[in-house]
Tab-separated table of C-alpha atoms and ligand atoms in Angstrom:
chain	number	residue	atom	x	y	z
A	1	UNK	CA	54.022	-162.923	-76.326
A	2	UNK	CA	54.667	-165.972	-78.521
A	3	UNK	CA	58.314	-167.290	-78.740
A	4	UNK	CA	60.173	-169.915	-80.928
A	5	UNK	CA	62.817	-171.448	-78.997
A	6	UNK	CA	65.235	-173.103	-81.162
A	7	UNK	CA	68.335	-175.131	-79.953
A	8	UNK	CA	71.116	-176.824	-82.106
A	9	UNK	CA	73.977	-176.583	-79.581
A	10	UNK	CA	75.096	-179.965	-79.646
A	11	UNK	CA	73.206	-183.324	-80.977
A	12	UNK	CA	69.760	-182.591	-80.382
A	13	UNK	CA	67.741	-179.959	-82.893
A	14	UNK	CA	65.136	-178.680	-80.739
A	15	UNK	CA	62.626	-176.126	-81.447
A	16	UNK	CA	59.482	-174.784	-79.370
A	17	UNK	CA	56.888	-172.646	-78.825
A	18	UNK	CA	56.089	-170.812	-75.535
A	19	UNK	CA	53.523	-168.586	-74.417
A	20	UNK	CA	54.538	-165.706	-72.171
A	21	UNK	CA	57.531	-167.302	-70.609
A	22	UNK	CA	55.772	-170.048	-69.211
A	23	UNK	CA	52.979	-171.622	-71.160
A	24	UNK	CA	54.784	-174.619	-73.083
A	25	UNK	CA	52.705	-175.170	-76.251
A	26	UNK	CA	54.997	-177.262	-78.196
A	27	UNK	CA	58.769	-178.482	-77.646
A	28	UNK	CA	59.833	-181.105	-80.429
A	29	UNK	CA	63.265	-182.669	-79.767
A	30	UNK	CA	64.899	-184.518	-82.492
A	31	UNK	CA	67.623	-186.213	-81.317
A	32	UNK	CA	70.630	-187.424	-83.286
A	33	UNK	CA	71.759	-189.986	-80.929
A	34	UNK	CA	70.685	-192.905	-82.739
A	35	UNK	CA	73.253	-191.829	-85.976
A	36	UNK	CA	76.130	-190.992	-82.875
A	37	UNK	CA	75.596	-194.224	-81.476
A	38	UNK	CA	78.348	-196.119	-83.977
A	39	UNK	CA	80.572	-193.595	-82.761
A	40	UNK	CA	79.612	-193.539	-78.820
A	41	UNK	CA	79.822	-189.807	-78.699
A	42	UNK	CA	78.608	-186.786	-80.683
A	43	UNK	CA	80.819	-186.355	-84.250
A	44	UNK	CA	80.574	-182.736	-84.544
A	45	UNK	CA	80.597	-182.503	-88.193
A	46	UNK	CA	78.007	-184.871	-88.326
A	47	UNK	CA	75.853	-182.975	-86.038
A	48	UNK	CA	76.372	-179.943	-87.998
A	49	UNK	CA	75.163	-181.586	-91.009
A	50	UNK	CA	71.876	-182.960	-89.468
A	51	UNK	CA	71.026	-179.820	-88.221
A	52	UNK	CA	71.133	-178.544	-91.959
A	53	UNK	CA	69.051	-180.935	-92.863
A	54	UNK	CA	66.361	-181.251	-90.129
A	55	UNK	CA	66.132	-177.873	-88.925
A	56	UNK	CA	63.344	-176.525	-91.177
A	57	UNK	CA	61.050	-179.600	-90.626
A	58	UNK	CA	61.342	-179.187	-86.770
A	59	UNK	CA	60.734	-175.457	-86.868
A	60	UNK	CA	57.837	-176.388	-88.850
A	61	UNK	CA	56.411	-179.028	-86.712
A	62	UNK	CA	56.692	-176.985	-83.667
A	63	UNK	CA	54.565	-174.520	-84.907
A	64	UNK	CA	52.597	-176.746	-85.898
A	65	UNK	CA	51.840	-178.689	-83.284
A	66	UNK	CA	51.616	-175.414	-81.322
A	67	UNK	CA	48.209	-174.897	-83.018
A	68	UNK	CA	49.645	-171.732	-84.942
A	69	UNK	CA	51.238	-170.660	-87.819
A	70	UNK	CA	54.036	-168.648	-87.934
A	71	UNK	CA	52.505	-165.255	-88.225
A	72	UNK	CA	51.374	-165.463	-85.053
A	73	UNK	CA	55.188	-165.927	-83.392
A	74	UNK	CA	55.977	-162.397	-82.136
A	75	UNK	CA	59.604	-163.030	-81.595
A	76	UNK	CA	62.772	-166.130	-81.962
A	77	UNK	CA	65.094	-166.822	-79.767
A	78	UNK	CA	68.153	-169.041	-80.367
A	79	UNK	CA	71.048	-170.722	-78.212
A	80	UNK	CA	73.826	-168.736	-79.839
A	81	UNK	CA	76.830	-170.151	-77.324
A	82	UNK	CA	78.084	-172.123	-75.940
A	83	UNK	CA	78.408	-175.308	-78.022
A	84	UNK	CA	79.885	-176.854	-81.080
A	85	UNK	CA	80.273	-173.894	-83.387
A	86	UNK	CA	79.116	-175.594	-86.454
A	87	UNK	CA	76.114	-176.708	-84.742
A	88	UNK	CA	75.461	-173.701	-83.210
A	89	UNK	CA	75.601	-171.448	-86.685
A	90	UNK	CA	73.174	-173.330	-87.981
A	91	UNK	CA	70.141	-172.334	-85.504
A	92	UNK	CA	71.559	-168.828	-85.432
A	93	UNK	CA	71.503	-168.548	-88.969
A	94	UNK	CA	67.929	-169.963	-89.645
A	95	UNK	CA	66.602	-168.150	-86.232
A	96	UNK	CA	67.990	-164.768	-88.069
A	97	UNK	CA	66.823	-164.695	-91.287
A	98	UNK	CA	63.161	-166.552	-90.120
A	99	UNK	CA	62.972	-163.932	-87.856
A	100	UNK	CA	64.027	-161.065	-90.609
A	101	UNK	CA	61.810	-162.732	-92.712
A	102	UNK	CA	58.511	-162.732	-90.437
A	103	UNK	CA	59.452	-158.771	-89.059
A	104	UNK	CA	60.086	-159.897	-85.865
A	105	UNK	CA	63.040	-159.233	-83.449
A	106	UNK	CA	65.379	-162.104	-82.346
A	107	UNK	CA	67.734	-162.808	-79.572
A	108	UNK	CA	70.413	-164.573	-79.494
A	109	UNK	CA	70.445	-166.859	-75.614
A	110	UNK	CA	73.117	-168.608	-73.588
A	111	UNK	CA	73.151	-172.340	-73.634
A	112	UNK	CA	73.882	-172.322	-69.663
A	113	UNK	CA	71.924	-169.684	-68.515
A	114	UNK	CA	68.957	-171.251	-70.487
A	115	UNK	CA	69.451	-175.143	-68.192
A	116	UNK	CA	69.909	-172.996	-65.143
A	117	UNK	CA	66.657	-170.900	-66.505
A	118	UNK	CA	64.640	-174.269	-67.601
A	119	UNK	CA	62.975	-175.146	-63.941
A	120	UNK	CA	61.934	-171.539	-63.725
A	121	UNK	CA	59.400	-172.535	-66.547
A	122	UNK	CA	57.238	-175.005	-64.582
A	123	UNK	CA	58.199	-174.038	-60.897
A	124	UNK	CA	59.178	-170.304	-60.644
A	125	UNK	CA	61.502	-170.318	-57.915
A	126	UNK	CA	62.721	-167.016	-56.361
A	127	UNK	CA	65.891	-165.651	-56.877
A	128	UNK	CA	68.721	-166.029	-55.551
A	129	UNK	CA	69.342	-169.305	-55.596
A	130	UNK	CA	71.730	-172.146	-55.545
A	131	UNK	CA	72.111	-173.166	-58.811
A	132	UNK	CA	73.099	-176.651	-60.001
A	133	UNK	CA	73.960	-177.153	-63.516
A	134	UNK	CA	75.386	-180.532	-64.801
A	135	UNK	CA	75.457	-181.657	-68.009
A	136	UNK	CA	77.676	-183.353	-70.716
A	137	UNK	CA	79.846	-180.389	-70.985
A	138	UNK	CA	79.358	-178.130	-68.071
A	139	UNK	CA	79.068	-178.617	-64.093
A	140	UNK	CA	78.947	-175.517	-62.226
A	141	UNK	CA	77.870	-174.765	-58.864
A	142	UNK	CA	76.547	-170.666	-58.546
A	143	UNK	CA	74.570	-168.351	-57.462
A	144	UNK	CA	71.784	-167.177	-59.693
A	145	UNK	CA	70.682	-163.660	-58.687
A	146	UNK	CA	67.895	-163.603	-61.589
A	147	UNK	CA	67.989	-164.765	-65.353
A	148	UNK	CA	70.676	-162.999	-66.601
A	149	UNK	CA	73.521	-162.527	-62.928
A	150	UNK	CA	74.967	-165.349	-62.321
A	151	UNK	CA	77.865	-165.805	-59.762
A	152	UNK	CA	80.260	-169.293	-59.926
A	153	UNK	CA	81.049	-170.407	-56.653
A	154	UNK	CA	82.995	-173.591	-58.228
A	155	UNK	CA	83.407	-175.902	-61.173
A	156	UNK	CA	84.994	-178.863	-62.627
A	157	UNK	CA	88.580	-178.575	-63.139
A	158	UNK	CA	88.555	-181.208	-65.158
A	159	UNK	CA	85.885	-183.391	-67.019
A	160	UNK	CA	82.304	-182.330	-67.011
A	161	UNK	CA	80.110	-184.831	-64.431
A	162	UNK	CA	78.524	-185.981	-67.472
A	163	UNK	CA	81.280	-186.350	-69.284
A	164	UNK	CA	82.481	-189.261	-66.899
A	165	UNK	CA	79.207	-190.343	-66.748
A	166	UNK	CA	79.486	-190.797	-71.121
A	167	UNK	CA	83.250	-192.170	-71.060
A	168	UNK	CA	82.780	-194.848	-68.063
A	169	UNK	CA	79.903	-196.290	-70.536
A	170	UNK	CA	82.092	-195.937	-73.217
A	171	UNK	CA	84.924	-197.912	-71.813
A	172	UNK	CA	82.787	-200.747	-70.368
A	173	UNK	CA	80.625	-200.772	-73.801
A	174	UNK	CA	77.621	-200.153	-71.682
A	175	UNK	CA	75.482	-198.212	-73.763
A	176	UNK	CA	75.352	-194.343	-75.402
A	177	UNK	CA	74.693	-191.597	-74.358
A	178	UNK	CA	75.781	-193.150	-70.943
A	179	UNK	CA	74.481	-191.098	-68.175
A	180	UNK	CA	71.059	-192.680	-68.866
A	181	UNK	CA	72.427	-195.955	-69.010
A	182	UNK	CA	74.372	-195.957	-65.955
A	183	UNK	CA	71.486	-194.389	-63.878
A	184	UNK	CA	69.293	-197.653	-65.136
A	185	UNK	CA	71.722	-200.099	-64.306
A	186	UNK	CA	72.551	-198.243	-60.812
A	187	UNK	CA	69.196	-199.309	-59.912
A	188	UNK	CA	69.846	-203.185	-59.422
A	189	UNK	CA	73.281	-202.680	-58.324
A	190	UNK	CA	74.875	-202.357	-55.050
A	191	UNK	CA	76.942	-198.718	-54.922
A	192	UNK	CA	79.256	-200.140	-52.411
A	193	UNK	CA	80.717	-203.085	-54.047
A	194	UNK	CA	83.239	-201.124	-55.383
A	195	UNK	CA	84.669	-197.968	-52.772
A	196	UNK	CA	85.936	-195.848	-55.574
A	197	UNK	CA	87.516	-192.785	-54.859
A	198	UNK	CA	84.919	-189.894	-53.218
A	199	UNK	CA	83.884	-186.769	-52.095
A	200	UNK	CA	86.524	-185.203	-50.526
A	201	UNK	CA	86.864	-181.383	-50.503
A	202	UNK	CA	89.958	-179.892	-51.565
A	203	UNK	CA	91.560	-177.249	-49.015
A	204	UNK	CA	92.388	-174.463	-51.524
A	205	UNK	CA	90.700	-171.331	-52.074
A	206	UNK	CA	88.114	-172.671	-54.308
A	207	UNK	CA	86.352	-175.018	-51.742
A	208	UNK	CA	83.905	-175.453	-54.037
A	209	UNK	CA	85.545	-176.791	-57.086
A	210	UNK	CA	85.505	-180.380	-58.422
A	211	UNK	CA	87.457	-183.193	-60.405
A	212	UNK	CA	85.843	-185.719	-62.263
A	213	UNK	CA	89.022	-187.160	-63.746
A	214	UNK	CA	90.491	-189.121	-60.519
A	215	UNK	CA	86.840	-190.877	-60.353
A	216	UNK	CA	86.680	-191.596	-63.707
A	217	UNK	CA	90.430	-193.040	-63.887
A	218	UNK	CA	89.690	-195.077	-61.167
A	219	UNK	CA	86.377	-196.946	-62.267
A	220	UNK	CA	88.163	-197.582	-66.104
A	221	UNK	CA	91.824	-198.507	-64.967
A	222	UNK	CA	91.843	-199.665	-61.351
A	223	UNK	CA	88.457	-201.108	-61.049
A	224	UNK	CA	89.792	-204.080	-59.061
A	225	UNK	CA	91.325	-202.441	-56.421
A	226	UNK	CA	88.604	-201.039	-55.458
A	227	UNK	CA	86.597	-204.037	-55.321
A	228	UNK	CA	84.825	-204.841	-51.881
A	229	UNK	CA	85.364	-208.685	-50.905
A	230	UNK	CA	82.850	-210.650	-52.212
A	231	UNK	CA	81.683	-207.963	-54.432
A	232	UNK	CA	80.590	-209.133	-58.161
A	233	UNK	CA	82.100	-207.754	-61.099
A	234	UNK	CA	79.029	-206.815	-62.318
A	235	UNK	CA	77.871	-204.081	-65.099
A	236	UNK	CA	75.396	-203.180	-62.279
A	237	UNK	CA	77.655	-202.706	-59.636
A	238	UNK	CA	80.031	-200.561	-61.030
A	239	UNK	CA	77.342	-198.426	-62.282
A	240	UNK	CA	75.890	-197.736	-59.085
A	241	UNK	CA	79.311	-197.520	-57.602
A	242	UNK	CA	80.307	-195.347	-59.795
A	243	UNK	CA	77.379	-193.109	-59.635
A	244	UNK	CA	77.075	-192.811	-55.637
A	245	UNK	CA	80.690	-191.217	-56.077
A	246	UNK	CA	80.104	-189.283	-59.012
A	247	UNK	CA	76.905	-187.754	-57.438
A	248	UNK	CA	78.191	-187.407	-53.725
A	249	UNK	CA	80.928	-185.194	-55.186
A	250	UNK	CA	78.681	-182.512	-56.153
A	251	UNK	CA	76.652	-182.909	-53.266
A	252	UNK	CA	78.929	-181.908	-51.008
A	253	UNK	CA	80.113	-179.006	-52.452
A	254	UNK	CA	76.258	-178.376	-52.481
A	255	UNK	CA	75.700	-178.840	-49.333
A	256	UNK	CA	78.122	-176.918	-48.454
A	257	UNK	CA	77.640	-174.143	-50.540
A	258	UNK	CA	74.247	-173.867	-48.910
A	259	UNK	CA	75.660	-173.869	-45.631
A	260	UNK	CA	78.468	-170.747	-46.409
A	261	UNK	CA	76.057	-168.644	-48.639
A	262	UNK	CA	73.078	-169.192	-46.965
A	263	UNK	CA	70.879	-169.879	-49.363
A	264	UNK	CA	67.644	-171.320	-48.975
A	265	UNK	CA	66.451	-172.451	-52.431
A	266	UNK	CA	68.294	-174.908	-54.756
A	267	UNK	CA	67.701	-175.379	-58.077
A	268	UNK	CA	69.349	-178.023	-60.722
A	269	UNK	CA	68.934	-178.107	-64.401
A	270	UNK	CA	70.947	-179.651	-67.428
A	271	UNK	CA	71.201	-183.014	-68.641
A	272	UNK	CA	72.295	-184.879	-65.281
A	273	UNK	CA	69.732	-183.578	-63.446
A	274	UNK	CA	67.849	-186.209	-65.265
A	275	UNK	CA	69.650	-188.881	-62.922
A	276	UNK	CA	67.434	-190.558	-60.267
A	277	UNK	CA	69.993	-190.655	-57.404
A	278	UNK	CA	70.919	-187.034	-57.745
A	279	UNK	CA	67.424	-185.260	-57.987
A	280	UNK	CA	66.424	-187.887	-54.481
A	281	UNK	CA	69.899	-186.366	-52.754
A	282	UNK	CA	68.483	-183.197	-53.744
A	283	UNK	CA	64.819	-183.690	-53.019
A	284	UNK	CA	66.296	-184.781	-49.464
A	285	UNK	CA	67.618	-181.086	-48.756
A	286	UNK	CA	63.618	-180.222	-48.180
A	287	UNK	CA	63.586	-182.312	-44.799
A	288	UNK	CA	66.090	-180.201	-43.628
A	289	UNK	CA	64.294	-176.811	-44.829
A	290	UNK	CA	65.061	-176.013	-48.114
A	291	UNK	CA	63.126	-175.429	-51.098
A	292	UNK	CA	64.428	-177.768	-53.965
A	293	UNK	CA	63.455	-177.658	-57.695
A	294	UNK	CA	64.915	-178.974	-60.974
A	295	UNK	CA	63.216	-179.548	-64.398
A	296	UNK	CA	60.689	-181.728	-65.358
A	297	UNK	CA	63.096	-184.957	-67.454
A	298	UNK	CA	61.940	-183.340	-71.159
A	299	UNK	CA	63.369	-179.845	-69.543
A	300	UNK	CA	66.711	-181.061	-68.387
A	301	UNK	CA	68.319	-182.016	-71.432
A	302	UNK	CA	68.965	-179.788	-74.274
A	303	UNK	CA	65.354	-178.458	-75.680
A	304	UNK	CA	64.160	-175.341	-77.301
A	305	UNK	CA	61.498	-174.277	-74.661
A	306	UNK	CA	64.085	-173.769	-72.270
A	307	UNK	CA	65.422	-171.723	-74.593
A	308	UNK	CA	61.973	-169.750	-75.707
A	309	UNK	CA	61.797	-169.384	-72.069
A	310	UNK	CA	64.505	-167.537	-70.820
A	311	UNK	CA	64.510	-165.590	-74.147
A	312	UNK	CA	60.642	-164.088	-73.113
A	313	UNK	CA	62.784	-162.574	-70.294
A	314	UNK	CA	64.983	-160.766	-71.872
A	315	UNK	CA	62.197	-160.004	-74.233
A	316	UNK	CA	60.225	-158.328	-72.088
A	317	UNK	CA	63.177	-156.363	-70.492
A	318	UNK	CA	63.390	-154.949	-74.131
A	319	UNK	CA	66.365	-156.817	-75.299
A	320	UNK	CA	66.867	-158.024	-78.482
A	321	UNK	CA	70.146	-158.912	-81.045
A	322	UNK	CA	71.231	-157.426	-84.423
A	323	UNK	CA	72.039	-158.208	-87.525
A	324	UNK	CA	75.648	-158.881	-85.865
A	325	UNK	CA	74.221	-162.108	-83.823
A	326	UNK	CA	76.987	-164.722	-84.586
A	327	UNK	CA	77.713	-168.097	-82.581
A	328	UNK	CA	80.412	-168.659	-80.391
A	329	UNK	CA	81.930	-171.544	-78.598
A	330	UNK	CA	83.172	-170.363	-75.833
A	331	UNK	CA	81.878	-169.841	-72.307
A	332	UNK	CA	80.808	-165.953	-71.190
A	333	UNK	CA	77.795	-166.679	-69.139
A	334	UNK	CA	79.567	-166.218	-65.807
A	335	UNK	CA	81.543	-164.346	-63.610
A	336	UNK	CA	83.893	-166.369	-61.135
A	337	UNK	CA	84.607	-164.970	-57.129
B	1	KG4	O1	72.243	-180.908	-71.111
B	1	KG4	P1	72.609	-181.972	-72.064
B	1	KG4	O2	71.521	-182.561	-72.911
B	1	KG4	O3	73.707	-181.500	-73.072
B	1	KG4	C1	74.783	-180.675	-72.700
B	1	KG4	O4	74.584	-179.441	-72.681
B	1	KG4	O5	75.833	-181.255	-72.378
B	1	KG4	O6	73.322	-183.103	-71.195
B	1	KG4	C2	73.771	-184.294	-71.752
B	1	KG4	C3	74.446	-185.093	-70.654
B	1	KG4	C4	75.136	-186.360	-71.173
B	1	KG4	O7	76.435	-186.430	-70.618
B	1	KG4	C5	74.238	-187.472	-70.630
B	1	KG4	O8	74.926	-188.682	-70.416
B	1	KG4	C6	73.759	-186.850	-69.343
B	1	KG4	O9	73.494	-185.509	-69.658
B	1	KG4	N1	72.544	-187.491	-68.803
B	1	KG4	C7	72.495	-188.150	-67.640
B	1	KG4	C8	71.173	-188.662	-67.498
B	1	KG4	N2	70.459	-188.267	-68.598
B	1	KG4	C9	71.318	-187.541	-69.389
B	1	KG4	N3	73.449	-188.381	-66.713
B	1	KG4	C10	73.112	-189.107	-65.622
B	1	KG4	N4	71.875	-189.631	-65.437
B	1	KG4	C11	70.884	-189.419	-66.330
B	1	KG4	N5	69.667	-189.951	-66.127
B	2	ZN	ZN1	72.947	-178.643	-72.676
């Protein structure tokens, strides 16, 4: 079964082309960052209106640099939530009436599920397992019983990890989109030279949860008093200050996630499981018996073979939307203990 995988969530207009589930024969990303940059952060009317524009052309060059035309798709599948809701109405309604068009069904996938899904594509993992997902506007912390069950054990109560990640580069000018700049400059920088606020673990009910906000408030307004003696002021340092914090916070609701559930696999996905320091922490659950996976860097941010993917599934479980397919912004992939 041949699937288009298209993705206009946010600033990226993705489409793909998979092969039963697994076989990745094209995935063409075009990103908008360069026109957010002025801005340092995605304008959503602006994203809406690229995807207008560029949507046909990527469709087009996915399929053909698939090696196939479009009569040979057998199905679409689109990220119809969450996201910006402009954005996300314009892959829905090019993925329905393409789809209508061609005599093919078309379903209709959910932006979180479809990170959590995207290692599955390259390194089938079996379920359940931990799952990781942290991105730009989501970090949650679950179980995934298979593609479509997934249980939250915790989540930010406040800003998204990559969300902190985006703003500290905003406020220090560092660069856009910021997680990818911070993770670079981490890597000559010396994560103690500033002891910014950690890991700690909250003693409510949801043991598992996680704030973002007190970290990020700390590096932007009270940088100094954090400052080790001796420590340079440095872009560098507070990146990789910054970062150890921002990444041993999840990891110790991770670890000890692990620990109460059980669990013996682990799997991240979404756009900060790009970052170097987080996918080692992970990687270093495997010495003590665990089985660790997270997407190859093309897979973790948002792409349309993710998205082709996890729609096969369903696919093959013979699920499939209607004419009634519409977008929606708001969250519905989970249910919370
Ligand atoms: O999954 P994604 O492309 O979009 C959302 O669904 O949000 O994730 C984008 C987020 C941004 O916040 C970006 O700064 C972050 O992922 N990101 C990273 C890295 N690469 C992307 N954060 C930390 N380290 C990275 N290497
Ligand atoms: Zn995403």
């Amino acid at each position: 079964m041949i699937v288009l995988g298209i993705e206009t969530s946010c600033d990226e207009c993705s489409a793909a082309v998979v092969r039963d589930g697994h076989e990745i024969l094209s995935n063409i990303i075009a990103t908008q960052i360069e026109l957010h940059k002025p801005y340092q952060g995605v304008v959503p009317e602006l994203a809406s209106r690229l995807h207008t524009e560029w949507i046909a052309q990527v469709v087009e060059a996915a399929i053909a640099s698939a090696g196939i035309t479009k009569n040979d798709l057998d199905a679409v599948a689109v990220t119809s939530r969450p996201g910006l809701l402009g954005s996300l109405l314009v892959g829905v309604s090019f993925a329905k009436f393409y789809a209508k068009a061609l005599g093919i069904p078309f379903i209709g996938i959910d932006h979180i599920r479809a990170h959590l899904y995207a290692s599955q594509i390259e390194n089938p993992l079996e379920y359940p397992y931990l799952g990781v997902l942290v991105s730009g506007g989501h970090t949650v912390i679950c179980k995934v019983n298979s593609y479509d069950d997934v249980d939250v054990l915790g989540t930010t109560i406040d800003d998204a990890i990559g969300e902190a990640f985006d703003k500290v580069a905003k406020f220090y000018d560092l660069g856009y989109p910021g997680g990818v700049v911070i993770d670079r400059l981490a890597k000559n920088g010396n994560p103690t030279a500033f002891l910014f606020p950690g890991p700690s673990l909250d003693k409510d009910e949801h043991m598992y949860d996680m704030s973002y906000s007190g970290l990020k408030t700390a590096v932007i307004n009270q940088k100094d008093k954090f400052r080790t003696e001796g420590a340079e002021d440095t872009p560098e340092n507070i990146a990789a200050s910054f970062q150890r914090q921002a990444v041993g916070i999840l990891m110790k609701r991770v670890k000890l996630a692990l620990k109460d559930t059980g669990l013996k696999r682990v799997s991240a996905g979404g756009g900060v499981a790009a970052n170097s320091l987080l996918r080692a922490e992970l990687k270093d659950l495997e010495k003590s018996g665990y089985t660790v996976t997270f997407p190859s860097l093309k897979l973790c941010t948002d792409n349309g073979a993710m998205v082709a993917g996890l729609g096969y599934r369903y696919l093959m479980d013979g699920k499939s939307d209607d004419d009634f397919l519409s977008a929606s912004a708001r969250v519905t992939a989970f249910k919370k203990f």
